[in-house]
Structures are given as structure tokens and as C-alpha cells.
CSV table of C-alpha atoms in Angstrom, one decimal:
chain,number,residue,atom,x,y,z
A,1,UNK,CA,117.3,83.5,102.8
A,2,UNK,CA,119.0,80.1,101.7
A,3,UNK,CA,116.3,79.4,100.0
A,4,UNK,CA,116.9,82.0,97.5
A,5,UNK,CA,115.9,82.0,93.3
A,6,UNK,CA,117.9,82.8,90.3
A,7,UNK,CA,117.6,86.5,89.5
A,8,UNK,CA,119.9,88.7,87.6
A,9,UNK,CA,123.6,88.8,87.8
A,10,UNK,CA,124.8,92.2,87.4
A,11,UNK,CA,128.0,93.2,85.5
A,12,UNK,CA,130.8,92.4,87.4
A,13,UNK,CA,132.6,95.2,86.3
A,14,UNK,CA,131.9,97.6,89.4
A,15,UNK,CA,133.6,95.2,91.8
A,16,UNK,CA,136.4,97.7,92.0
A,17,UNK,CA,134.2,101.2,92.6
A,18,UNK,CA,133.4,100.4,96.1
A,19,UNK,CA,133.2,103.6,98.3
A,20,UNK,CA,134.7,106.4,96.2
A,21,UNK,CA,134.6,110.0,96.3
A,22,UNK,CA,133.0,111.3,93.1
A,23,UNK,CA,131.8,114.7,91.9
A,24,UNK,CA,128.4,114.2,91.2
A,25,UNK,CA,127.2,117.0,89.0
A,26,UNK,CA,130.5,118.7,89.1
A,27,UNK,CA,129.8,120.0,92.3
A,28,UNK,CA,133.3,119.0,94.4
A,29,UNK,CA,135.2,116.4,96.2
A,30,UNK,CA,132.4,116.6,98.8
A,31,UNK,CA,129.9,114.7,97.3
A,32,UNK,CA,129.7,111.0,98.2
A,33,UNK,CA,129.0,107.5,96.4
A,34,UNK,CA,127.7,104.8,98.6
A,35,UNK,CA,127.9,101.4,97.2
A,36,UNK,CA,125.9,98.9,98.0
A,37,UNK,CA,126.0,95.0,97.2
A,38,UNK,CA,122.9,93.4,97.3
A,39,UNK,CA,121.0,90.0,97.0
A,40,UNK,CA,118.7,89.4,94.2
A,41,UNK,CA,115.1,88.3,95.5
A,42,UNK,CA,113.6,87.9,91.8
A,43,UNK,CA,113.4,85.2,89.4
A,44,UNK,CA,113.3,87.4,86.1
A,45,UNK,CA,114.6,90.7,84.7
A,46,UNK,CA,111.4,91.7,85.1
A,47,UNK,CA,110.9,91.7,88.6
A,48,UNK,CA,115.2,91.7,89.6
A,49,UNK,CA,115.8,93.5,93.0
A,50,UNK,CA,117.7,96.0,90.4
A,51,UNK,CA,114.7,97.5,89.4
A,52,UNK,CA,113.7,97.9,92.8
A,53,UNK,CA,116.6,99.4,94.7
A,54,UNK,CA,117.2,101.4,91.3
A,55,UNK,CA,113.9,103.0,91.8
A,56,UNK,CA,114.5,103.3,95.8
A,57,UNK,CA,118.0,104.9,94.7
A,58,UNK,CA,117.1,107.0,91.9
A,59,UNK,CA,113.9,108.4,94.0
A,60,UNK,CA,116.6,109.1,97.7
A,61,UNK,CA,118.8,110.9,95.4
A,62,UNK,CA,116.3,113.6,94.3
A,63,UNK,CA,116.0,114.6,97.6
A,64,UNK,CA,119.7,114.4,98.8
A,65,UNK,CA,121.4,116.0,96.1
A,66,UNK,CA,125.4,115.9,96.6
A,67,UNK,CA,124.8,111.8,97.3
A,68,UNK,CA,124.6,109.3,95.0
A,69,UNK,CA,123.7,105.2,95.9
A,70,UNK,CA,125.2,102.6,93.5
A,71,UNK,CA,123.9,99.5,93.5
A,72,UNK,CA,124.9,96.2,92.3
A,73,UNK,CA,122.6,93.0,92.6
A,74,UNK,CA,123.6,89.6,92.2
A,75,UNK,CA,121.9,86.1,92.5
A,76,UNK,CA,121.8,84.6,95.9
A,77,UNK,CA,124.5,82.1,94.8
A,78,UNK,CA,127.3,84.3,94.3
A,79,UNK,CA,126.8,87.6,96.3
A,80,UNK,CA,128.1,86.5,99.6
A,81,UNK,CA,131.7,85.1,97.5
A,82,UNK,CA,130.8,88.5,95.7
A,83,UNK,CA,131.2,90.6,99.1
A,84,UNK,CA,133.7,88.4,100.3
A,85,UNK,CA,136.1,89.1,97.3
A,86,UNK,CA,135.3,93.1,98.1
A,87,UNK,CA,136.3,93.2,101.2
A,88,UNK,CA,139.4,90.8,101.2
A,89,UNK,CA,140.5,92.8,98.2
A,90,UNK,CA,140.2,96.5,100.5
A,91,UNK,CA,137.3,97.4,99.0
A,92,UNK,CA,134.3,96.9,101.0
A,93,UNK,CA,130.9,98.4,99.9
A,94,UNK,CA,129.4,100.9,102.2
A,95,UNK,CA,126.8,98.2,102.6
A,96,UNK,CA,125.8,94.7,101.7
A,97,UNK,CA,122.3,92.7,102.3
A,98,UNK,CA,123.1,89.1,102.4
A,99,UNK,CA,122.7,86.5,104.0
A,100,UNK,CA,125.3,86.6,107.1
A,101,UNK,CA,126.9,89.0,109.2
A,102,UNK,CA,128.3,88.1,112.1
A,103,UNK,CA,131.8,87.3,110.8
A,104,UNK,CA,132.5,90.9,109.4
A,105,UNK,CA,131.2,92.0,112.6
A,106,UNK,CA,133.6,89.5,114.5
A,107,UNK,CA,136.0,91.1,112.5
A,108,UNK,CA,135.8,95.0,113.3
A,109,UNK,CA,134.8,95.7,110.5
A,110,UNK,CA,130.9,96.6,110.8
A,111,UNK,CA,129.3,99.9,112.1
A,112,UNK,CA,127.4,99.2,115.0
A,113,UNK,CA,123.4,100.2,113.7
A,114,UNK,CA,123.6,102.6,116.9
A,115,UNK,CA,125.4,104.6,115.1
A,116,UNK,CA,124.0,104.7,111.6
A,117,UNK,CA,119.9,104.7,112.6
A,118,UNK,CA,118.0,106.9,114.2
A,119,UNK,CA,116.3,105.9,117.4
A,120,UNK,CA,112.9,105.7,115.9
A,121,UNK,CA,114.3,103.4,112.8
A,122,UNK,CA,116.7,101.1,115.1
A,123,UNK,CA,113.2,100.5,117.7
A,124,UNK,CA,111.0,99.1,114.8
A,125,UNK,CA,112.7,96.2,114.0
A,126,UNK,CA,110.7,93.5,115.6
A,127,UNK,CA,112.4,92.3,118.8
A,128,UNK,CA,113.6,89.0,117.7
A,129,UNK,CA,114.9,89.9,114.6
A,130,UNK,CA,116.9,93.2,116.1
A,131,UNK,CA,118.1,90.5,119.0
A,132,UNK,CA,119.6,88.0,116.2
A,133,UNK,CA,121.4,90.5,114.6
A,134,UNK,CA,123.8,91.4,117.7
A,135,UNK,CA,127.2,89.7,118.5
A,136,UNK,CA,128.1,90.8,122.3
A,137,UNK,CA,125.6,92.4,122.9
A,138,UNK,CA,126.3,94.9,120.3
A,139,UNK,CA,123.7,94.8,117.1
A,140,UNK,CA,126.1,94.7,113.8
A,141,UNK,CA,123.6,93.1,111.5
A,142,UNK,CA,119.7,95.1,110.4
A,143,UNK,CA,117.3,92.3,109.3
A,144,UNK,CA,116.0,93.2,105.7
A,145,UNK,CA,113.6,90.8,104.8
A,146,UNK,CA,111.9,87.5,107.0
A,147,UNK,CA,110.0,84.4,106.4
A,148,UNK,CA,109.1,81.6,108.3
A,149,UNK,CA,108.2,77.9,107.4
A,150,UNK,CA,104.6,76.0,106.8
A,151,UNK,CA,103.6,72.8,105.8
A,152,UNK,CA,102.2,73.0,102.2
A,153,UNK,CA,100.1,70.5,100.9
A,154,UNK,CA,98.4,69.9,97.7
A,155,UNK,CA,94.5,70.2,98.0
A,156,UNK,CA,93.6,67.9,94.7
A,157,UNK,CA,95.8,65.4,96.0
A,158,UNK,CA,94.4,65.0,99.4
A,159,UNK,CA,91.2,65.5,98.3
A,160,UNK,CA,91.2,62.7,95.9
A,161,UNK,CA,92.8,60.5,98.5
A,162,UNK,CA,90.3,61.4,101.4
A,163,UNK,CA,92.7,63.5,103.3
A,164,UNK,CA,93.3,65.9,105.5
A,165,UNK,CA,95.8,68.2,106.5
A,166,UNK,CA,98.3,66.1,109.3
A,167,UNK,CA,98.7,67.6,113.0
A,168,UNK,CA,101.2,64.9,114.2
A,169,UNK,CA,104.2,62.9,113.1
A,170,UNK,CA,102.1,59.4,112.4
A,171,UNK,CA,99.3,61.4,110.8
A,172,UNK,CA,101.8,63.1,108.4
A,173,UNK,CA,103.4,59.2,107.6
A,174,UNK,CA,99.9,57.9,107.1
A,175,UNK,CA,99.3,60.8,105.1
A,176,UNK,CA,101.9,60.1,102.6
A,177,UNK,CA,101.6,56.5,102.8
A,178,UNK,CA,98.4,57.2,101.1
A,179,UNK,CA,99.3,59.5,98.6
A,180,UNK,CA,101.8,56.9,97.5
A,181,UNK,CA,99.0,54.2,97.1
A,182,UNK,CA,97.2,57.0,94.8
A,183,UNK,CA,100.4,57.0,92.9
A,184,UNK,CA,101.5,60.5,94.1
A,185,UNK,CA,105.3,60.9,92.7
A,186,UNK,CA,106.4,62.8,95.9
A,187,UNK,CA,104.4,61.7,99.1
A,188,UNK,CA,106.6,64.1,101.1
A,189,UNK,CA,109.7,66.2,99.5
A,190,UNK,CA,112.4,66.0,102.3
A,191,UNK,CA,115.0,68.4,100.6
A,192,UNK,CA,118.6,67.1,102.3
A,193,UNK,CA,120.5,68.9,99.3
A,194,UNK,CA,123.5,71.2,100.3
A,195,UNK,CA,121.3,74.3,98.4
A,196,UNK,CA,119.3,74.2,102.1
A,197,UNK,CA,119.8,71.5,103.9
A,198,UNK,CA,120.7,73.9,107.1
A,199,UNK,CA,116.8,74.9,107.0
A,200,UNK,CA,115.0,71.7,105.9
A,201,UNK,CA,117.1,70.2,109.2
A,202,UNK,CA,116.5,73.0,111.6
A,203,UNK,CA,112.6,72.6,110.9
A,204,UNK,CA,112.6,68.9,111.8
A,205,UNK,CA,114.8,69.9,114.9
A,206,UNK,CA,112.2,72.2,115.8
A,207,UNK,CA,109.1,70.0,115.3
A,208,UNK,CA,110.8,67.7,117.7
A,209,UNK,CA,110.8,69.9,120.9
A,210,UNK,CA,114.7,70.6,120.5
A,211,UNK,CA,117.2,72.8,117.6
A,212,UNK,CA,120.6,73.8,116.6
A,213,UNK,CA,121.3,75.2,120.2
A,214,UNK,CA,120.1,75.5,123.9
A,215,UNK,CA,118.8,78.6,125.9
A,216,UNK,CA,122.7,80.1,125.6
A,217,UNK,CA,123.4,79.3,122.4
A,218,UNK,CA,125.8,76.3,122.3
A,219,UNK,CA,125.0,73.5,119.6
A,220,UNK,CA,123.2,71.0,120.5
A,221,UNK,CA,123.1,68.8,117.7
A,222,UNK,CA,123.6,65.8,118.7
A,223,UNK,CA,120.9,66.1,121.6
A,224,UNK,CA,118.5,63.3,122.2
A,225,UNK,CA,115.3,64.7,120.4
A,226,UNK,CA,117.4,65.5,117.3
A,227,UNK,CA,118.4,62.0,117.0
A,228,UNK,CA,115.3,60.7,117.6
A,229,UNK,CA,113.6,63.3,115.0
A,230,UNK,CA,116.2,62.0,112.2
A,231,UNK,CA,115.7,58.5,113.5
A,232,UNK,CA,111.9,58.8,113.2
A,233,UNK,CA,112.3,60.6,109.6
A,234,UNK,CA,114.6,57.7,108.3
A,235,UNK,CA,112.5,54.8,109.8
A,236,UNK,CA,108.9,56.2,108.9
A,237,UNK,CA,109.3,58.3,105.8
A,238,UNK,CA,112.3,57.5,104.1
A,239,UNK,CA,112.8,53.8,104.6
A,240,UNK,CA,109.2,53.4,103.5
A,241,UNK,CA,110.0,55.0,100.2
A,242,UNK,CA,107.2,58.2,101.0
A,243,UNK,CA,110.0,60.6,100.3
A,244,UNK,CA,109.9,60.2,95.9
A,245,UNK,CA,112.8,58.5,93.7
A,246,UNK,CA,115.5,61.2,94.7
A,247,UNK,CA,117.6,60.5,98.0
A,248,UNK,CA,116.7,63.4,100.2
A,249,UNK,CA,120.6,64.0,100.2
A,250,UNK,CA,120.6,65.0,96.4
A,251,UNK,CA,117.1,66.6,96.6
A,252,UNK,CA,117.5,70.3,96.6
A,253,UNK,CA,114.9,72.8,97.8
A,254,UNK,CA,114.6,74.6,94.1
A,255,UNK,CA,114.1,71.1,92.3
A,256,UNK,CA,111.0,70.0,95.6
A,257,UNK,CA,109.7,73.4,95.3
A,258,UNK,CA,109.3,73.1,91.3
A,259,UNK,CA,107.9,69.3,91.9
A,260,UNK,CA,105.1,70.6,94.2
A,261,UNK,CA,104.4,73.5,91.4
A,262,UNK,CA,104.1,70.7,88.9
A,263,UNK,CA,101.4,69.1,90.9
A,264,UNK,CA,103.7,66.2,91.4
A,265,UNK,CA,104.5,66.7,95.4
A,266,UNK,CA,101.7,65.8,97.8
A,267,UNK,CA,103.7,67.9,101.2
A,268,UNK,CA,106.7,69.6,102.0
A,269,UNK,CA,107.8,72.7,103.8
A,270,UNK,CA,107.7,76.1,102.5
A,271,UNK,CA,108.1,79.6,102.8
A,272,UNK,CA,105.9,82.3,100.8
A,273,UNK,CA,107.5,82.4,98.0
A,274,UNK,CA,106.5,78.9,97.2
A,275,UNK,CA,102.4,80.1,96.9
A,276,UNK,CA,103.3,82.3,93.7
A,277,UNK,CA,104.6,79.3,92.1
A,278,UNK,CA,102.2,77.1,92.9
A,279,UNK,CA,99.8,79.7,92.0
A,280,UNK,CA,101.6,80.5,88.1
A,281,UNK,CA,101.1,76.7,87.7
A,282,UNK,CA,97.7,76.5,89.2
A,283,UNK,CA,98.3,74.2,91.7
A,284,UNK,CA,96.0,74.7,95.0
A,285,UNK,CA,97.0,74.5,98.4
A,286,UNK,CA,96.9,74.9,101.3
A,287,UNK,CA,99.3,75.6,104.7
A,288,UNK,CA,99.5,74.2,107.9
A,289,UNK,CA,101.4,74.8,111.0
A,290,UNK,CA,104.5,72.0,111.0
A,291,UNK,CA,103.1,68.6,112.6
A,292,UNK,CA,105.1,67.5,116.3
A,293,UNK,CA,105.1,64.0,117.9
A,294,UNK,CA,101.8,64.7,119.6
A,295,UNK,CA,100.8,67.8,117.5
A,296,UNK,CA,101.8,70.9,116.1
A,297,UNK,CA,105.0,72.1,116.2
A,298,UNK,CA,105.5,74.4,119.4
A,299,UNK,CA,107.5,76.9,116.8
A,300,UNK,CA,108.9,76.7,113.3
A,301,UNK,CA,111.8,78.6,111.6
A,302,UNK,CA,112.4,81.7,110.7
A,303,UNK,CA,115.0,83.2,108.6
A,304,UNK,CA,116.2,86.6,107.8
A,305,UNK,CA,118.5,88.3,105.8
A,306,UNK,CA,121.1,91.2,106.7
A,307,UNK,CA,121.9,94.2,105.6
A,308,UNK,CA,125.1,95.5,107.5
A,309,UNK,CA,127.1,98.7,106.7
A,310,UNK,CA,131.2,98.5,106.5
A,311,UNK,CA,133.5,100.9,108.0
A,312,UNK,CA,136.3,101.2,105.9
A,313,UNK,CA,134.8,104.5,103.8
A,314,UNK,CA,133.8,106.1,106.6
A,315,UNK,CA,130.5,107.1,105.7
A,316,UNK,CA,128.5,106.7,108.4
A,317,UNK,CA,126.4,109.7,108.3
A,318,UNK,CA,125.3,108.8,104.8
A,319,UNK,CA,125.1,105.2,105.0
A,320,UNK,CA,123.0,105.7,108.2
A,321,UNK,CA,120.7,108.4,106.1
A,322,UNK,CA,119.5,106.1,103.2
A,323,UNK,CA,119.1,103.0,106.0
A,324,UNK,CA,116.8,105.2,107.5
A,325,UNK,CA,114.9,105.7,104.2
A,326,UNK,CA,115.4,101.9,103.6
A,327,UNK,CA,113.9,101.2,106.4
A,328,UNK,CA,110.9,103.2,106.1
A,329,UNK,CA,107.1,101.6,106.7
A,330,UNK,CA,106.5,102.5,103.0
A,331,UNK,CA,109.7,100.8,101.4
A,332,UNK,CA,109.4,97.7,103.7
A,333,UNK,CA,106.0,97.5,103.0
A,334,UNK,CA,107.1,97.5,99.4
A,335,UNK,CA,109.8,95.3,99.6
A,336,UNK,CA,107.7,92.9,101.2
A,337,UNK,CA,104.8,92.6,98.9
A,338,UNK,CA,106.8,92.9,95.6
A,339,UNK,CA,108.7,89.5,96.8
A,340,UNK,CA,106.1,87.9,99.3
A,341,UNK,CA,108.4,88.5,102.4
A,342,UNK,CA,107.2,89.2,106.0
A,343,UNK,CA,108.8,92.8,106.8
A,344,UNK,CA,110.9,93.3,109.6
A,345,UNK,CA,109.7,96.0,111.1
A,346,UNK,CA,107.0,96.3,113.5
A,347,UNK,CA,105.8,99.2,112.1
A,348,UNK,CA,104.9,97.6,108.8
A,349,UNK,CA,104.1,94.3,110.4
A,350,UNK,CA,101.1,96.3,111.7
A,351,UNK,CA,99.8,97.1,108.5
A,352,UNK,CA,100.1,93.9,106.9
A,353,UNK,CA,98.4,92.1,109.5
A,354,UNK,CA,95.8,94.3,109.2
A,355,UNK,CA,95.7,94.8,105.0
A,356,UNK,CA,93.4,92.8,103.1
A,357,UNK,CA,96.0,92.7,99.8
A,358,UNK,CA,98.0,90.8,102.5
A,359,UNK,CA,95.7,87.8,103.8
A,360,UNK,CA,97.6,85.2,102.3
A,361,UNK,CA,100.5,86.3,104.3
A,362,UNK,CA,98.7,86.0,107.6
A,363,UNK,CA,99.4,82.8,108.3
A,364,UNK,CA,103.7,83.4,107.8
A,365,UNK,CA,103.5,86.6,109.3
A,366,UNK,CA,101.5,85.2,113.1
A,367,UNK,CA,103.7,82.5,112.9
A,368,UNK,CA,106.8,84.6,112.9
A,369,UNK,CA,106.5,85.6,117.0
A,370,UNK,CA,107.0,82.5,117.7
A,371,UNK,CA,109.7,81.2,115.3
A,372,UNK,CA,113.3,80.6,115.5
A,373,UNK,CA,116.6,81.9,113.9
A,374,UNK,CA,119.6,80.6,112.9
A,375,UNK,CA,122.3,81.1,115.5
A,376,UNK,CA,123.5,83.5,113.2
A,377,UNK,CA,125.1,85.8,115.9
A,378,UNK,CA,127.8,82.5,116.5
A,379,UNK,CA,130.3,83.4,114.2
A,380,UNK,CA,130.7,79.7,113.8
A,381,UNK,CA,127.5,79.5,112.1
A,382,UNK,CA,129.0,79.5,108.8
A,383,UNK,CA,131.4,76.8,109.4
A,384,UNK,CA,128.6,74.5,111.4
A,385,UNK,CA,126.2,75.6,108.1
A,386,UNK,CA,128.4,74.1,105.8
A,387,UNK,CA,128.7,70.7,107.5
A,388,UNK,CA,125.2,70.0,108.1
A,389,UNK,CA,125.0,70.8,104.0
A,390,UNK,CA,127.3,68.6,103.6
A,391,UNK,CA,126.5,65.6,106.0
A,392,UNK,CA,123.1,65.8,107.2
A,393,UNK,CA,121.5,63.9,103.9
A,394,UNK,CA,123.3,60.5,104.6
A,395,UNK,CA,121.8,60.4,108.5
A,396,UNK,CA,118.2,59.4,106.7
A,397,UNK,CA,120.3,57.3,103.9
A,398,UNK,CA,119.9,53.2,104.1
A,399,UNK,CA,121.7,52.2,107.0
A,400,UNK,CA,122.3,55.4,107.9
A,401,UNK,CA,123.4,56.5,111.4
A,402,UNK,CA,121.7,60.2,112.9
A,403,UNK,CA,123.4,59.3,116.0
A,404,UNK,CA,126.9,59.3,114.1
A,405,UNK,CA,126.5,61.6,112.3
A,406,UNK,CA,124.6,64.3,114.3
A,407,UNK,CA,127.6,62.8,116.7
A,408,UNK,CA,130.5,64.1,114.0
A,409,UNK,CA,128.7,67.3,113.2
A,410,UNK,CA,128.4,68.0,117.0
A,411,UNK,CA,132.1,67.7,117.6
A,412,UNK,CA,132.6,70.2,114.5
A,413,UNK,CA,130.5,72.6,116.1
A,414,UNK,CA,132.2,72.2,119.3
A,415,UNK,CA,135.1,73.2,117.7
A,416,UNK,CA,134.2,76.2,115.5
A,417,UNK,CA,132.5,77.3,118.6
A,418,UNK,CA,135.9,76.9,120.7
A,419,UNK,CA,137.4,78.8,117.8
A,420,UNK,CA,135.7,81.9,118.1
């Protein structure tokens, strides 16, 4: 999720063993190698997403002997170039989970999930996530792993400053501007970096009654409450220094998310994996929904990530077999709680919402129904992405201009979107 951790880079060496035919066991040209390219969700060797789909792998094989699953991990910073590479090169994995899809699916070159999953597998995804992952009409992309956004705030720190947690816009600025008179390094982290500046934007968007596009799906960046959300953010948090000693346009969401562990960030927005951190450094918090104008946010963002299964092998019948098993309530389940995720299913949301071992994942999980994607299904997204990463940071600089430059970036996305 553009948020993601370092993890373990796997040897680049099987880049060339995409999709082919091997005799597993000696047993004939009928036997099949999927390959699989997949982002890692871990920040050690000890708990790498190698281990897990290794384990997945090595436990799907014993059942379906004759086919074999090859996997290949890689940090979150190089496995979409990594994919990319394969499949400009003509050798596309049978499948990849990252964090896009609609371009390869723009392309031809995806299976439609009709025709990998079962019906049973292809109904659980929960509705929202199955609907962001179709271009046309068509779904190309399977969500594999969901979070959504909450305001974290250190408990110590308000406590010690008489706070509580804010419900509005001037409640969150007063807030920090008390924090700062306690001598709080970081009244609010407002992460502008290019590592994630897409989400940090899109929440504020959000929080302000508007977002990246309207009920159709053309950008709408440049729309009145955005610029009045950035104006707001630049006049009452940033101009009045509540933001810390980095410009938000060279604060990254790694660097704010280790400042809050550290016990030297009194707010910011987060996703779950931010509570184990907290928790490894002792740090308590607490989460709130995102503040509005007049109160809380009416949604927040959500994010998922994409697996998606290439046709060029032309092994649908076995790609579409381990998906199933992928996708089952037990392995999402799994997935989920190894890496603090919501799952993606509505099978296993069921049982998380209902599992004690999950309560601090409640409040992610209820506010997933009501969150909002990335227009991920524009395959301009990409383009319109990397300009708000790019761009967005200097709209909340000194004498910066969110008209302008939401202005700029609006004609961009204009374009990509005329381009598609």
C-alpha cells in the first residue's frame, strides 16, 4: 500500500524463470511452474512475506502434485519496476501482487478474475474492493490486502497537555498549538514527501467534503473544497509552525511514522501498521476518526493492493487454482493478522470483526465500508500519482499557492485522462 516498509529483497537472479514448463519430480513436460512476483509486507527476515507465501506454496503443493509455485518477494520500492522489467522483457509472471493494475489490464494483457476464480471465491471480496479493481466494467485486478486511515495521537502527550482527542479542523489546530507550547517536537506530522504524498493528500481531500474525483470518476483536483482544505492546512497548521522543523514537502511517511514511535509526534494519520511500532517502542495511543470542518470526516481512505494474473503462459486453470486457495478465509485471515491488514474478503471480515485477538483492528476494519479508493481503475492514475508526489508539498510551502498548483496538477490529470 504506498505506505509500504523495508522487507527483504530476494535474489534477483529468477527474473528470467517467469512461466516455464518444468518436470517436477521427473514426471513430464506436463507439469507446470507458476511464478509469482510479490510485494514484501515485512520489516525483517524474520517476519518477510517469503516465509509466508513459502509456507502457503510449499503447503498447496502437497496437495497438487504435478504443480509447483515460485515465488519471489521484493521490497515495496522496487517490485512494481521489478514487474515492469518482466513483462517489458516477455516474461511476465503468472501473477504479481503490487500495488497497481489497471495499466496491464489497459493493455490486454491480464486475465479477467472471471475466469481464474470460482464463483464462491470471486463473491467474497467485499463489494468496494471487487468494484475498484475493474476497468470497463470488467474486474482485472483481486484486492489482496486493505487498510484504511485514523488519526493517531499520542496519549502522554495530550494527557500532559490537558487534551483531548480533536473532532474538527480548529479543535485539531488548537490541539497542536498546545502541544507546541509543551514543547512537543511534532504538533502534527503532515507527510508531503513523494514516498506517499498521493495518500496523506487524498485524506485531507476527504476530510474536506470533496477527493481526487467526482461520482464518475474524473479528477477533480482543483475543485473548491480541495483548495480550500490545502488553504486551510497552510494558513492554520503550517504557517503557524505546528507541523515540526521538516517542510511537509521533504517529510516522508516512514521518517513521521518513526517520529511518532519515538514519542516525539503528538498527531498524524495512520494505518495499522503504525500501532505495532508504536507498541515495540511503548508509545500509547490512541485513534480517532479524521477531524472535518464541523466534525468528523464523513469517510477516510482506503487503500488496497492487487494481485492480478498475466496471460502470456497461459495458465489459467492453475493460476486460477492457487488464487482460490490464496483467497481462502483461513489464508486471508492469516495474511491479515501476521501483517495487521484488514482482509478483503467478506468472509474473513466476518471473523475478525467478531474475534477478540482482533479488537484493535476494529476500529480500521468498521471504518473500511465507508472509505474511499484510489481511482485506481483510471489508467491515468499512475501518471496523476506521480505529480501530486511530486508537486503537492510546495502548495502548503511559504507563499505557496494550492490554487496553482492543485490548478497545474488538474490540467495534468486532464490530460492523462484524455490520454487513455
Amino acid at each position: 500500500m504506498q505506505r509500504h516498509i523495508t522487507g527483504l529483497i530476494a535474489a534477483a537472479a529468477a527474473l528470467g524463470m517467469a512461466g516455464t514448463l518444468t518436470a517436477c519430480g521427473g514426471t513430464g513436460s506436463d507439469d507446470v511452474t507458476l511464478k509469482l512476483v510479490a510485494a514484501d509486507y515485512g520489516d525483517s527476515a524474520a517476519n518477510s512475506s517469503q516465509k509466508y507465501w513459502d509456507e502457503l506454496a510449499g503447503a498447496y503443493e502437497k496437495d497438487h502434485p504435478g504443480v509447483k509455485v515460485d515465488v519471489d518477494v521484493y521490497n515495496w520500492n522496487v517490485v512494481d519496476a521489478k514487474v515492469k522489467k518482466l513483462v517489458d522483457s516477455g516474461h511476465a509472471p503468472d501473477m504479481a501482487q503490487i500495488g497497481a493494475y489497471s495499466d496491464y489490464a489497459a493493455a490486454g494483457k491480464l486475465y479477467p478474475v472471471g475466469k481464474l476464480l470460482n464463483v464462491p471465491t470471486q463473491a467474497d471480496f467485499l463489494p468496494q474492493l471487487s468494484e475498484a479493481g475493474q476497468v470497463n466494467s470488467v474486474q482485472y485486478g483481486m484486492p489482496f490486502a486493505a487498510s484504511t486511515r485514523l488519526l493517531f495521537y499520542n496519549k502522554k502527550l495530550f494527557k500532559d497537555a490537558g487534551l483531548t482527542p480533536p473532532t474538527t479542523w480548529a479543535e485539531l489546530a488548537a490541539d497542536a498549538s498546545a502541544l507546541k507550547a509543551k514543547g512537543v517536537k511534532i504538533p502534527y506530522a503532515l507527510p508531503l514527501g513523494r514516498e506517499e504524498a498521493q495518500a496523506e493528500t487524498m485524506i485531507w481531500m476527504l476530510s474536506g467534503g470533496a477527493g481526487y474525483t467526482d461520482d464518475v470518476g474524473s479528477y477533480t483536483l482543483d475543485s473548491k473544497q480541495n483548495i480550500t482544505t490545502f488553504d486551510w492546512l497552510r494558513d492554520d497548521l503550517v504557517d503557524k509552525g505546528l507541523t515540526g522543523p521538516t517542510a511537509p514537502a521533504k517529510l516522508n511517511r516512514a521518517d513521521a511514522f518513526a517520529a511518532f514511535a519515538k514519542g516525539e509526534v503528538g498527531m498524524l494519520n495512520g494505518h495499522p501498521t503504525l500501532m505495532q511500532m508504536a507498541a515495540a517502542k511503548g508509545v500509547d495511543y490512541g485513534t480517532v476518526r479524521l477531524p472535518g470542518p464541523s466534525g468528523p470526516a464523513k469517510s477516510t481512505m482506503g487503500v488496497a493492493d492487487w494481485m492480478m494474473a498475466f496471460k502470456q503462459n497461459g495458465h489459467a486453470k492453475e493460476t486460477g487454482d492457487f488464487l482460490n486457495y490464496v483467497y481462502s478465509e483461513r489464508n486471508v485471515l492469516d495474511f491479515s493478522r501476521e501483517y495487521d491488514l484488514l482482509p478483503v474478503t467478506s468472509s474473513a471480515s466476518e471473523t475478525m470483526s467478531s474475534a477478540a485477538e482482533d479488537k484493535k483492528l476494529w476500529p480500521f476494519l468498521k471504518s473500511l465500508g465507508d472509505s474511499e479508493l484510489f481511482p485506481v481503475g483510471n489508467t491515468s492514475w499512475a501518471s496523476v500519482s506521480e505529480g501530486i508526489k511530486q508537486e503537492i508539498g510546495s502548495a502548503v510551502s511559504p507563499h505557496g499557492s494550492p490554487a496553482a498548483v492543485l490548478g497545474r496538477l488538474q490540467s495534468e490529470a486532464t490530460a492523462a485522462e484524455s490520454a487513455e
